[in-house]
Amino acid sequence: MATVNPVYDLLVEALDCADRLALADGSRWLGDAIARAYEVIELPDWLPQFETLVEAMGKANTSVSIAGEEPD
């Protein structure tokens, strides 16, 4: 069941993408979510900063190994 707020849907999807970045190429998913957002809403001015934040979250997730140890 989809919500009626596409901005909320985009936020949820972007956060889900950030969680998956350590597992696969999440930038493709994030790019797809943003492209689809252009079709349904007028994007706010802060979206590029939000995209940068999500990408940074993904980089932070990949800086820790599966065993939980810091990389060399």
Tab-separated table of C-alpha atoms in Angstrom:
chain	number	residue	atom	x	y	z
A	1	MET	CA	0.000	0.000	0.000
A	2	ALA	CA	1.563	3.264	-1.112
A	3	THR	CA	1.319	6.456	0.865
A	4	VAL	CA	-0.157	9.606	-0.625
A	5	ASN	CA	2.981	11.634	0.108
A	6	PRO	CA	5.625	11.097	-2.603
A	7	VAL	CA	8.246	13.043	-0.628
A	8	TYR	CA	7.867	10.622	2.279
A	9	ASP	CA	8.076	7.671	-0.134
A	10	LEU	CA	11.287	9.113	-1.600
A	11	LEU	CA	12.771	9.569	1.872
A	12	VAL	CA	11.965	5.984	2.865
A	13	GLU	CA	13.344	4.642	-0.396
A	14	ALA	CA	16.523	6.716	-0.114
A	15	LEU	CA	17.149	5.483	3.427
A	16	ASP	CA	16.569	1.910	2.261
A	17	CYS	CA	19.079	2.502	-0.543
A	18	ALA	CA	21.633	3.808	1.958
A	19	ASP	CA	21.246	0.613	3.988
A	20	ARG	CA	21.884	-1.465	0.865
A	21	LEU	CA	24.934	0.468	-0.357
A	22	ALA	CA	27.289	-1.846	1.518
A	23	LEU	CA	25.761	-4.842	-0.286
A	24	ALA	CA	25.589	-3.619	-3.877
A	25	ASP	CA	25.817	-0.613	-6.160
A	26	GLY	CA	23.248	1.561	-4.417
A	27	SER	CA	23.994	4.667	-6.451
A	28	ARG	CA	21.966	3.146	-9.302
A	29	TRP	CA	18.950	2.735	-6.995
A	30	LEU	CA	19.267	6.238	-5.596
A	31	GLY	CA	19.563	7.680	-9.088
A	32	ASP	CA	16.462	5.763	-10.143
A	33	ALA	CA	14.485	6.994	-7.123
A	34	ILE	CA	15.457	10.592	-7.861
A	35	ALA	CA	14.603	10.242	-11.554
A	36	ARG	CA	11.142	8.899	-10.661
A	37	ALA	CA	10.656	11.723	-8.157
A	38	TYR	CA	11.065	14.247	-10.980
A	39	GLU	CA	8.014	12.650	-12.613
A	40	VAL	CA	5.652	13.091	-9.643
A	41	ILE	CA	6.746	16.125	-7.633
A	42	GLU	CA	8.511	19.437	-7.975
A	43	LEU	CA	11.776	18.730	-6.233
A	44	PRO	CA	12.833	20.973	-3.350
A	45	ASP	CA	16.068	22.966	-3.427
A	46	TRP	CA	17.573	20.809	-0.663
A	47	LEU	CA	17.449	17.534	-2.618
A	48	PRO	CA	21.083	17.676	-3.861
A	49	GLN	CA	22.269	18.077	-0.264
A	50	PHE	CA	20.059	15.146	0.765
A	51	GLU	CA	21.567	13.005	-2.009
A	52	THR	CA	25.059	13.916	-0.779
A	53	LEU	CA	24.061	12.938	2.765
A	54	VAL	CA	22.758	9.549	1.609
A	55	GLU	CA	25.945	8.925	-0.374
A	56	ALA	CA	28.047	9.837	2.676
A	57	MET	CA	26.007	7.428	4.802
A	58	GLY	CA	26.781	4.696	2.277
A	59	LYS	CA	30.497	5.464	2.383
A	60	ALA	CA	30.404	5.302	6.178
A	61	ASN	CA	28.739	1.877	5.981
A	62	THR	CA	31.430	0.536	3.643
A	63	SER	CA	34.282	1.770	5.842
A	64	VAL	CA	33.601	-1.004	8.368
A	65	SER	CA	34.288	-4.592	7.405
A	66	ILE	CA	31.791	-7.416	7.850
A	67	ALA	CA	33.630	-8.480	11.017
A	68	GLY	CA	33.126	-4.989	12.401
A	69	GLU	CA	36.820	-4.106	12.250
A	70	GLU	CA	38.149	-0.831	10.928
A	71	PRO	CA	39.979	-1.116	7.592
A	72	ASP	CA	43.755	-0.559	7.530
